[in-house]
Amino acid sequence: MSSNDHLMHNYGRLPVRFVRGEGAWLWDDRDRRYLDALSGIAVCGLGHAHPAVSEAICDQARTLVHTSNLYEIPLQEALAEALCSRTGLDRAFFCNSGAEANEAAIKLARLHARGRGIAKPQILVMENSFHGRTLATLTATGNLKVQAGFEPLVEGFTRVPYNDLDAVRRAASEVEGVVAVLVEPVQGEGGIQVPASDYLAGLRALCDEHGWLLMLDEIQTGIGRTGQWFAFQHAGILPDVLTLAKGLGNGFPIGACLARGAAAELFQPGHHGTTFGGNPLGCRTALAVLETMEREQLPARAERLGRQLLAGFRTRLENTAGVIDIRGHGLLLAIALDRPCGDLVKRALERGLLINVTAQSVIRLLPPLIFTDEQGDELIETVCALVTDFLQEA
C-alpha cells in the first residue's frame, strides 16, 4: 500500500513532492530546485514564503485565528474597505474559495430576479468558461467534461459564445427571464482567451439597457495579474458584482464576492453565510498581500514583464510550424499548438520547470508577479526548447 492509497482519486498527480519554497522557486524532497511558472494556478502572486505574508500569518496565529461571523471582526472590515477602495464597489462578503464566491454571486442574481418579479431567472454564461466545481458553479461552467456524471444540473443558466456581443443581444430577445451575465474578463481554464478590447464595455451597456447584473469572475485575473488590480479596470467600466479568490491570500484559502449599488444591498441576515470565511487569520493574510503588492508596485510589474515574455515567445516561436497563437494579458500567457500537448507538463518538470496545459493544446503560464527578468529569460529559453523539441518529434 502506498502513501496515496487513502486519498480519493480525484487528482492526476505528477510524481514530485515539494517540501519548501522561496520566491519563484520550489524544492522537492530530494532537494532539487524547480522554477514555478504556474504559481499554484495563479495563487502565489507574491511567490512562495514571502516574508511579509509569512510574518502576518505567524503573528495573527499567535493572536487570534478564528471567531464566528456572529460577531464583529475588525480585520474583516479593514479588508472589505481595502478591496472596495481598489475596486470602486461598495460591500464585500468573504468566503473560502472561488467557487464559494461565485455561488454567492449566483445567489445575488436570484435575489435580483425576485426583486423584479421573475420566477424563473436565467444567468447568461459563456462557452468554455470555468467558474468552479460546486453543483451550481459547474453548471455555469461551459465545459461538458467538468459537468459529466453530475446530472441533473442546476436550472437557470443560458450559454452563449464568448467574446460575441451579438449573441448576447440575441439572447436578450430570445431568452425569457435573463437577470445577469456571469463572465471572466479573460478566460483562463478555457485557454487564456483574451476578448476584444470593447467586449466588457459592450456587456456593461447591454446589462444597463436590460436591467441585468454584470457579474465578473476575476478569480484568476484579479489581484494584479493582468497589470491592473483587476482586469475590468483596463476597460474603464464597473461591474455590479465581482468575485475574487486565488491571489487574494497568496496560498491562504480566502475568497470574496463584492457588489455595488442595489446589488450590494440584496443580502440580508439569513440569506447567506459561511463558518470560516473572513476570519481574522484569513483577513490579516489578505491585507498583507494587498499591502505588499501595493508597496512593491507588482500590478505594474506584471504588465511590464508580461509584455517582455510575450515578445520573447513571439520572437522565438511565432514562425514555428505547429504554433498557432501566442497570446496573453499581463502574466496570463498562452502558447497554443495545433495538437494535444499535455505531455509537455511532465517534460518541463523533468527540466525543473512548472507549467500547465489547458484546453488540451494550450500551454498556460502564470508566473508569480515577483518573477525577475533573469527568471523570465530562463522561462522563455526552457519553454521554447520544449516546444521546439516536441513539435519536431511529431
Coordinates of C-alpha atoms in Angstrom, one line a residue:
M1 CA 0.0 0.0 0.0
S2 CA 1.4 3.4 -1.0
S3 CA 1.0 6.6 1.0
N4 CA -1.6 7.7 -1.6
D5 CA -3.9 4.7 -1.1
H6 CA -6.1 6.6 1.4
L7 CA -6.7 9.6 -0.8
M8 CA -9.6 9.8 -3.2
H9 CA -8.6 9.6 -6.9
N10 CA -9.9 13.0 -8.0
Y11 CA -6.5 14.4 -8.9
G12 CA -4.0 13.2 -11.5
R13 CA -0.8 14.0 -9.6
L14 CA 2.7 14.3 -11.0
P15 CA 5.4 12.3 -9.3
V16 CA 7.0 15.1 -7.3
R17 CA 6.8 16.2 -3.6
F18 CA 7.6 19.8 -2.8
V19 CA 8.8 20.4 0.7
R20 CA 9.8 24.1 0.7
G21 CA 9.6 27.3 -1.4
E22 CA 11.2 30.7 -1.7
G23 CA 10.1 33.3 -4.2
A24 CA 9.6 31.8 -7.6
W25 CA 11.5 28.5 -6.6
L26 CA 10.3 25.3 -5.1
W27 CA 12.4 22.4 -3.8
D28 CA 11.4 18.7 -3.8
D29 CA 12.2 16.1 -1.2
R30 CA 15.4 15.3 -3.0
D31 CA 16.5 19.0 -2.7
R32 CA 16.0 19.5 -6.5
R33 CA 15.0 23.1 -7.4
Y34 CA 12.2 24.0 -9.8
L35 CA 11.2 27.3 -11.3
D36 CA 7.5 27.8 -10.7
A37 CA 5.8 29.4 -13.7
L38 CA 2.3 28.3 -12.5
S39 CA 2.1 29.9 -9.1
G40 CA -0.3 27.2 -7.8
I41 CA -2.6 28.1 -10.7
A42 CA -2.4 31.9 -10.2
V43 CA -2.5 31.7 -6.4
C44 CA 1.0 32.7 -5.3
G45 CA 1.4 36.0 -7.0
L46 CA 4.0 37.0 -4.3
G47 CA 5.8 33.7 -4.8
H48 CA 6.4 31.2 -2.0
A49 CA 7.0 32.1 1.7
H50 CA 7.0 35.8 1.1
P51 CA 8.4 37.3 4.4
A52 CA 5.5 39.9 4.8
V53 CA 2.8 37.2 4.3
S54 CA 4.6 34.7 6.5
E55 CA 5.0 37.2 9.3
A56 CA 1.4 38.3 9.1
I57 CA 0.2 34.7 9.3
C58 CA 2.5 33.8 12.2
D59 CA 1.7 37.0 14.2
Q60 CA -2.0 36.6 13.7
A61 CA -2.0 32.9 14.5
R62 CA -0.3 33.8 17.8
T63 CA -3.0 36.4 18.5
L64 CA -6.4 35.2 17.2
V65 CA -7.2 32.7 14.5
H66 CA -11.0 32.5 14.3
T67 CA -14.2 34.0 15.6
S68 CA -17.6 33.3 14.2
N69 CA -19.4 35.7 11.9
L70 CA -21.8 36.0 14.8
Y71 CA -19.5 38.8 16.0
E72 CA -17.9 41.9 14.5
I73 CA -14.4 41.2 13.0
P74 CA -12.3 44.4 12.7
L75 CA -9.8 42.8 10.3
Q76 CA -12.7 41.7 8.0
E77 CA -14.0 45.3 8.0
A78 CA -10.5 46.5 7.1
L79 CA -10.1 44.0 4.3
A80 CA -13.5 45.0 2.9
E81 CA -12.5 48.6 2.9
A82 CA -9.2 47.8 1.2
L83 CA -10.9 45.9 -1.6
C84 CA -13.8 48.4 -2.0
S85 CA -11.3 51.3 -2.3
R86 CA -9.4 49.4 -5.0
T87 CA -12.4 48.3 -7.0
G88 CA -15.0 51.1 -6.6
L89 CA -17.5 48.6 -5.3
D90 CA -19.5 49.1 -2.0
R91 CA -19.6 45.9 0.0
A92 CA -17.9 42.6 0.4
F93 CA -18.8 39.1 1.5
F94 CA -15.9 36.8 2.4
C95 CA -15.7 33.0 1.9
N96 CA -13.1 30.3 1.5
S97 CA -12.7 29.8 -2.3
G98 CA -13.5 31.0 -5.8
A99 CA -16.4 28.5 -6.2
E100 CA -18.0 29.9 -3.0
A101 CA -17.5 33.4 -4.2
N102 CA -19.3 32.5 -7.5
E103 CA -22.1 30.7 -5.5
A104 CA -22.6 34.0 -3.7
A105 CA -22.8 35.9 -7.0
I106 CA -25.4 33.4 -8.4
K107 CA -27.5 33.8 -5.2
L108 CA -27.3 37.6 -5.6
A109 CA -28.6 37.2 -9.2
R110 CA -31.5 35.1 -7.9
L111 CA -32.4 37.7 -5.3
H112 CA -32.2 40.4 -8.0
A113 CA -34.7 38.3 -10.0
R114 CA -37.0 38.1 -7.1
G115 CA -37.0 41.9 -6.8
R116 CA -38.0 42.1 -10.4
G117 CA -40.8 39.6 -10.0
I118 CA -39.0 37.0 -12.2
A119 CA -39.9 33.5 -11.1
K120 CA -37.5 31.5 -13.4
P121 CA -34.4 33.6 -13.7
Q122 CA -31.7 32.9 -16.3
I123 CA -28.0 33.9 -16.0
L124 CA -26.1 34.2 -19.2
V125 CA -22.8 32.3 -19.1
M126 CA -20.1 31.8 -21.7
E127 CA -18.9 28.8 -23.7
N128 CA -15.5 27.4 -22.5
S129 CA -15.8 29.3 -19.2
F130 CA -14.8 28.0 -15.8
H131 CA -16.5 29.1 -12.6
G132 CA -15.9 26.2 -10.1
R133 CA -16.8 22.7 -9.2
T134 CA -19.8 23.1 -6.8
L135 CA -23.0 22.0 -8.4
A136 CA -24.2 25.5 -9.4
T137 CA -20.8 26.7 -10.5
L138 CA -20.0 23.6 -12.6
T139 CA -23.4 24.1 -14.2
A140 CA -22.3 27.7 -15.0
T141 CA -19.0 26.4 -16.4
G142 CA -19.0 25.9 -20.1
N143 CA -17.1 22.6 -20.2
L144 CA -19.1 19.4 -20.7
K145 CA -16.1 17.4 -19.3
V146 CA -16.5 19.1 -15.9
Q147 CA -20.2 18.5 -15.9
A148 CA -20.2 14.9 -17.0
G149 CA -21.6 12.5 -14.4
F150 CA -23.2 15.1 -12.2
E151 CA -26.5 15.5 -13.9
P152 CA -29.2 16.7 -13.2
L153 CA -27.6 20.1 -13.2
V154 CA -29.0 23.3 -11.7
E155 CA -31.5 25.2 -13.8
G156 CA -31.2 28.8 -14.7
F157 CA -28.2 29.2 -17.0
T158 CA -28.1 30.0 -20.7
R159 CA -24.8 29.6 -22.5
V160 CA -23.6 31.9 -25.3
P161 CA -20.3 32.2 -27.2
Y162 CA -17.5 34.1 -25.5
N163 CA -16.5 37.5 -27.0
D164 CA -19.7 37.7 -29.0
L165 CA -21.9 40.7 -28.2
D166 CA -24.3 39.9 -30.9
A167 CA -25.0 36.5 -29.2
V168 CA -25.8 38.4 -26.0
R169 CA -28.1 40.7 -28.0
R170 CA -29.9 37.7 -29.5
A171 CA -30.3 36.2 -26.0
A172 CA -31.9 39.4 -24.8
S173 CA -34.7 39.0 -27.3
E174 CA -35.0 35.2 -27.3
V175 CA -34.4 34.1 -23.7
E176 CA -37.0 34.8 -21.1
G177 CA -36.1 35.9 -17.6
V178 CA -32.4 37.0 -18.1
V179 CA -31.3 38.8 -15.0
A180 CA -27.4 38.7 -15.1
V181 CA -24.3 38.0 -17.1
L182 CA -21.5 36.0 -15.4
V183 CA -18.2 36.2 -17.4
E184 CA -14.5 36.0 -17.0
P185 CA -12.6 39.1 -18.3
V186 CA -10.0 36.7 -19.7
Q187 CA -10.9 33.0 -19.9
G188 CA -8.2 31.1 -18.0
E189 CA -9.1 27.4 -18.0
G190 CA -10.6 27.9 -21.4
G191 CA -7.1 28.6 -22.8
I192 CA -6.2 32.2 -21.9
Q193 CA -8.8 33.7 -24.3
V194 CA -8.5 37.5 -24.4
P195 CA -11.6 39.1 -25.7
A196 CA -11.8 42.2 -27.9
S197 CA -11.0 45.5 -26.1
D198 CA -14.6 46.7 -26.3
Y199 CA -16.2 43.4 -25.0
L200 CA -16.6 44.3 -21.4
A201 CA -17.9 47.8 -22.2
G202 CA -20.4 46.2 -24.6
L203 CA -21.6 43.8 -21.9
R204 CA -21.9 46.7 -19.5
A205 CA -24.0 48.7 -21.9
L206 CA -26.3 45.6 -22.6
C207 CA -26.7 45.0 -18.8
D208 CA -27.6 48.6 -18.3
E209 CA -30.1 48.5 -21.1
H210 CA -31.9 45.4 -19.8
G211 CA -31.5 45.8 -16.1
W212 CA -29.2 42.9 -15.7
L213 CA -26.4 42.5 -13.3
L214 CA -22.9 42.4 -14.8
M215 CA -21.0 39.8 -12.7
L216 CA -17.3 39.4 -13.3
D217 CA -15.4 36.3 -12.3
E218 CA -11.9 37.7 -11.5
I219 CA -10.8 34.7 -9.5
Q220 CA -7.9 34.1 -11.9
T221 CA -7.4 37.6 -13.4
G222 CA -7.7 39.6 -10.1
I223 CA -5.1 40.9 -7.6
G224 CA -2.7 42.4 -10.1
R225 CA -2.2 39.6 -12.5
T226 CA -3.2 41.4 -15.7
G227 CA -1.3 44.6 -15.0
Q228 CA -4.1 46.4 -13.1
W229 CA -5.5 45.5 -9.7
F230 CA -8.5 44.0 -11.6
A231 CA -8.9 43.2 -15.3
F232 CA -12.1 45.2 -15.6
Q233 CA -10.1 48.3 -14.9
H234 CA -8.5 48.0 -18.4
A235 CA -12.0 48.5 -19.8
G236 CA -13.0 51.6 -17.8
I237 CA -16.2 50.1 -16.5
L238 CA -17.6 49.0 -13.2
P239 CA -19.2 45.6 -12.7
D240 CA -22.2 45.1 -10.3
V241 CA -20.7 42.0 -8.8
L242 CA -17.1 40.9 -8.6
T243 CA -15.7 37.6 -7.4
L244 CA -12.1 37.0 -6.2
A245 CA -10.0 34.2 -4.6
K246 CA -6.7 32.7 -5.8
G247 CA -4.2 35.5 -5.5
L248 CA -6.1 37.2 -2.6
G249 CA -4.5 35.0 0.1
N250 CA -1.3 34.0 -1.8
G251 CA -2.0 30.4 -0.8
F252 CA -4.1 31.0 2.3
P253 CA -7.7 30.0 1.3
I254 CA -9.9 33.1 1.1
G255 CA -12.4 34.3 -1.5
A256 CA -14.6 37.3 -1.8
C257 CA -17.8 38.5 -3.5
L258 CA -18.1 42.2 -3.9
A259 CA -21.1 44.2 -5.1
R260 CA -22.1 47.8 -5.6
G261 CA -25.3 49.8 -5.7
A262 CA -28.6 47.9 -5.3
A263 CA -26.8 44.6 -5.7
A264 CA -24.8 45.4 -2.6
E265 CA -28.0 45.6 -0.5
L266 CA -29.5 42.3 -1.7
F267 CA -28.1 40.0 1.0
Q268 CA -29.9 40.4 4.4
P269 CA -29.3 38.4 7.6
G270 CA -30.0 34.7 7.0
H271 CA -29.6 34.8 3.2
H272 CA -26.1 33.6 3.0
G273 CA -23.2 32.7 5.3
T274 CA -20.0 30.7 6.0
T275 CA -18.3 29.3 9.0
F276 CA -14.7 30.1 8.2
G277 CA -14.9 32.8 5.6
G278 CA -13.5 36.2 6.7
N279 CA -12.0 35.0 9.9
P280 CA -9.1 37.1 11.5
L281 CA -6.3 34.9 10.2
G282 CA -7.6 34.9 6.6
C283 CA -8.3 38.7 6.5
R284 CA -4.9 39.6 8.1
T285 CA -3.2 37.4 5.4
A286 CA -5.1 39.1 2.6
L287 CA -4.4 42.5 3.9
A288 CA -0.6 41.7 4.0
V289 CA -0.9 40.5 0.4
L290 CA -2.6 43.7 -0.8
E291 CA -0.2 46.0 1.1
T292 CA 2.9 44.1 -0.3
M293 CA 1.5 44.2 -3.8
E294 CA 1.0 48.0 -3.5
R295 CA 4.3 48.7 -1.8
E296 CA 6.2 46.7 -4.5
Q297 CA 4.1 48.0 -7.3
L298 CA 3.5 44.5 -8.6
P299 CA 0.5 45.1 -10.9
A300 CA 2.6 47.4 -13.0
R301 CA 5.4 44.8 -12.8
A302 CA 3.0 42.2 -14.1
E303 CA 2.2 44.4 -17.1
R304 CA 5.8 45.1 -18.0
L305 CA 7.0 41.5 -17.5
G306 CA 4.0 40.2 -19.4
R307 CA 4.9 42.3 -22.4
Q308 CA 8.6 41.1 -22.2
L309 CA 7.6 37.5 -22.1
L310 CA 5.1 37.7 -24.9
A311 CA 7.7 39.5 -27.1
G312 CA 10.3 36.8 -26.2
F313 CA 8.0 33.9 -27.1
R314 CA 6.9 35.6 -30.3
T315 CA 10.5 36.2 -31.4
R316 CA 11.4 32.6 -30.8
L317 CA 8.2 30.7 -31.8
E318 CA 5.9 32.8 -33.9
N319 CA 7.1 31.2 -37.2
T320 CA 7.4 27.7 -35.8
A321 CA 5.2 25.2 -37.6
G322 CA 2.7 23.8 -35.1
V323 CA 2.5 27.0 -33.0
I324 CA -0.9 28.6 -33.9
D325 CA -1.1 31.5 -31.4
I326 CA 0.9 33.2 -28.7
R327 CA -1.3 35.4 -26.5
G328 CA -1.8 36.8 -23.1
H329 CA -2.7 39.7 -20.8
G330 CA -0.2 40.6 -18.1
L331 CA 1.1 37.4 -16.5
L332 CA -1.7 35.3 -18.0
L333 CA 0.2 33.8 -21.0
A334 CA -0.6 31.1 -23.5
I335 CA 1.1 29.3 -26.4
A336 CA -1.4 27.4 -28.4
L337 CA -0.3 24.5 -30.5
D338 CA -2.1 22.6 -33.3
R339 CA -2.1 19.4 -31.4
P340 CA -2.6 18.0 -27.8
C341 CA 0.4 18.7 -25.7
G342 CA -0.3 17.6 -22.2
D343 CA 2.9 15.6 -22.2
L344 CA 4.8 18.9 -22.1
V345 CA 3.9 19.3 -18.4
K346 CA 5.9 16.2 -17.4
R347 CA 8.8 17.1 -19.8
A348 CA 9.0 20.6 -18.2
L349 CA 9.0 19.0 -14.7
E350 CA 12.0 16.9 -15.8
R351 CA 13.8 20.1 -16.7
G352 CA 13.0 21.8 -13.4
L353 CA 10.1 24.0 -14.6
L354 CA 6.5 24.0 -13.6
I355 CA 3.9 24.8 -16.3
N356 CA 0.4 23.8 -17.2
V357 CA -1.5 22.7 -20.3
T358 CA -5.2 23.6 -20.5
A359 CA -7.8 23.1 -23.2
Q360 CA -5.6 20.1 -24.3
S361 CA -3.4 22.1 -26.6
V362 CA -2.6 25.4 -24.8
I363 CA 0.5 25.9 -22.7
R364 CA -0.7 28.1 -19.8
L365 CA 1.9 30.2 -18.0
L366 CA 1.1 32.0 -14.7
P367 CA 4.4 33.1 -13.2
P368 CA 4.4 34.9 -9.8
L369 CA 4.4 38.7 -10.1
I370 CA 7.8 38.8 -8.3
F371 CA 9.4 37.0 -11.2
T372 CA 12.8 38.6 -12.1
D373 CA 13.9 39.4 -15.6
E374 CA 16.5 36.6 -15.3
Q375 CA 13.8 34.1 -14.4
G376 CA 11.8 35.4 -17.3
D377 CA 14.7 34.7 -19.7
E378 CA 15.0 31.2 -18.2
L379 CA 11.3 30.6 -18.7
I380 CA 11.5 31.7 -22.4
E381 CA 14.6 29.6 -23.0
T382 CA 13.2 26.4 -21.4
V383 CA 9.7 26.6 -22.8
C384 CA 10.9 27.4 -26.4
A385 CA 13.3 24.5 -26.3
L386 CA 10.5 22.2 -25.0
V387 CA 8.0 23.3 -27.7
T388 CA 10.6 23.1 -30.5
D389 CA 11.7 19.6 -29.5
F390 CA 8.1 18.4 -29.0
L391 CA 6.9 19.7 -32.4
Q392 CA 10.0 18.3 -34.2
E393 CA 9.2 14.8 -32.9
A394 CA 5.7 14.7 -34.5

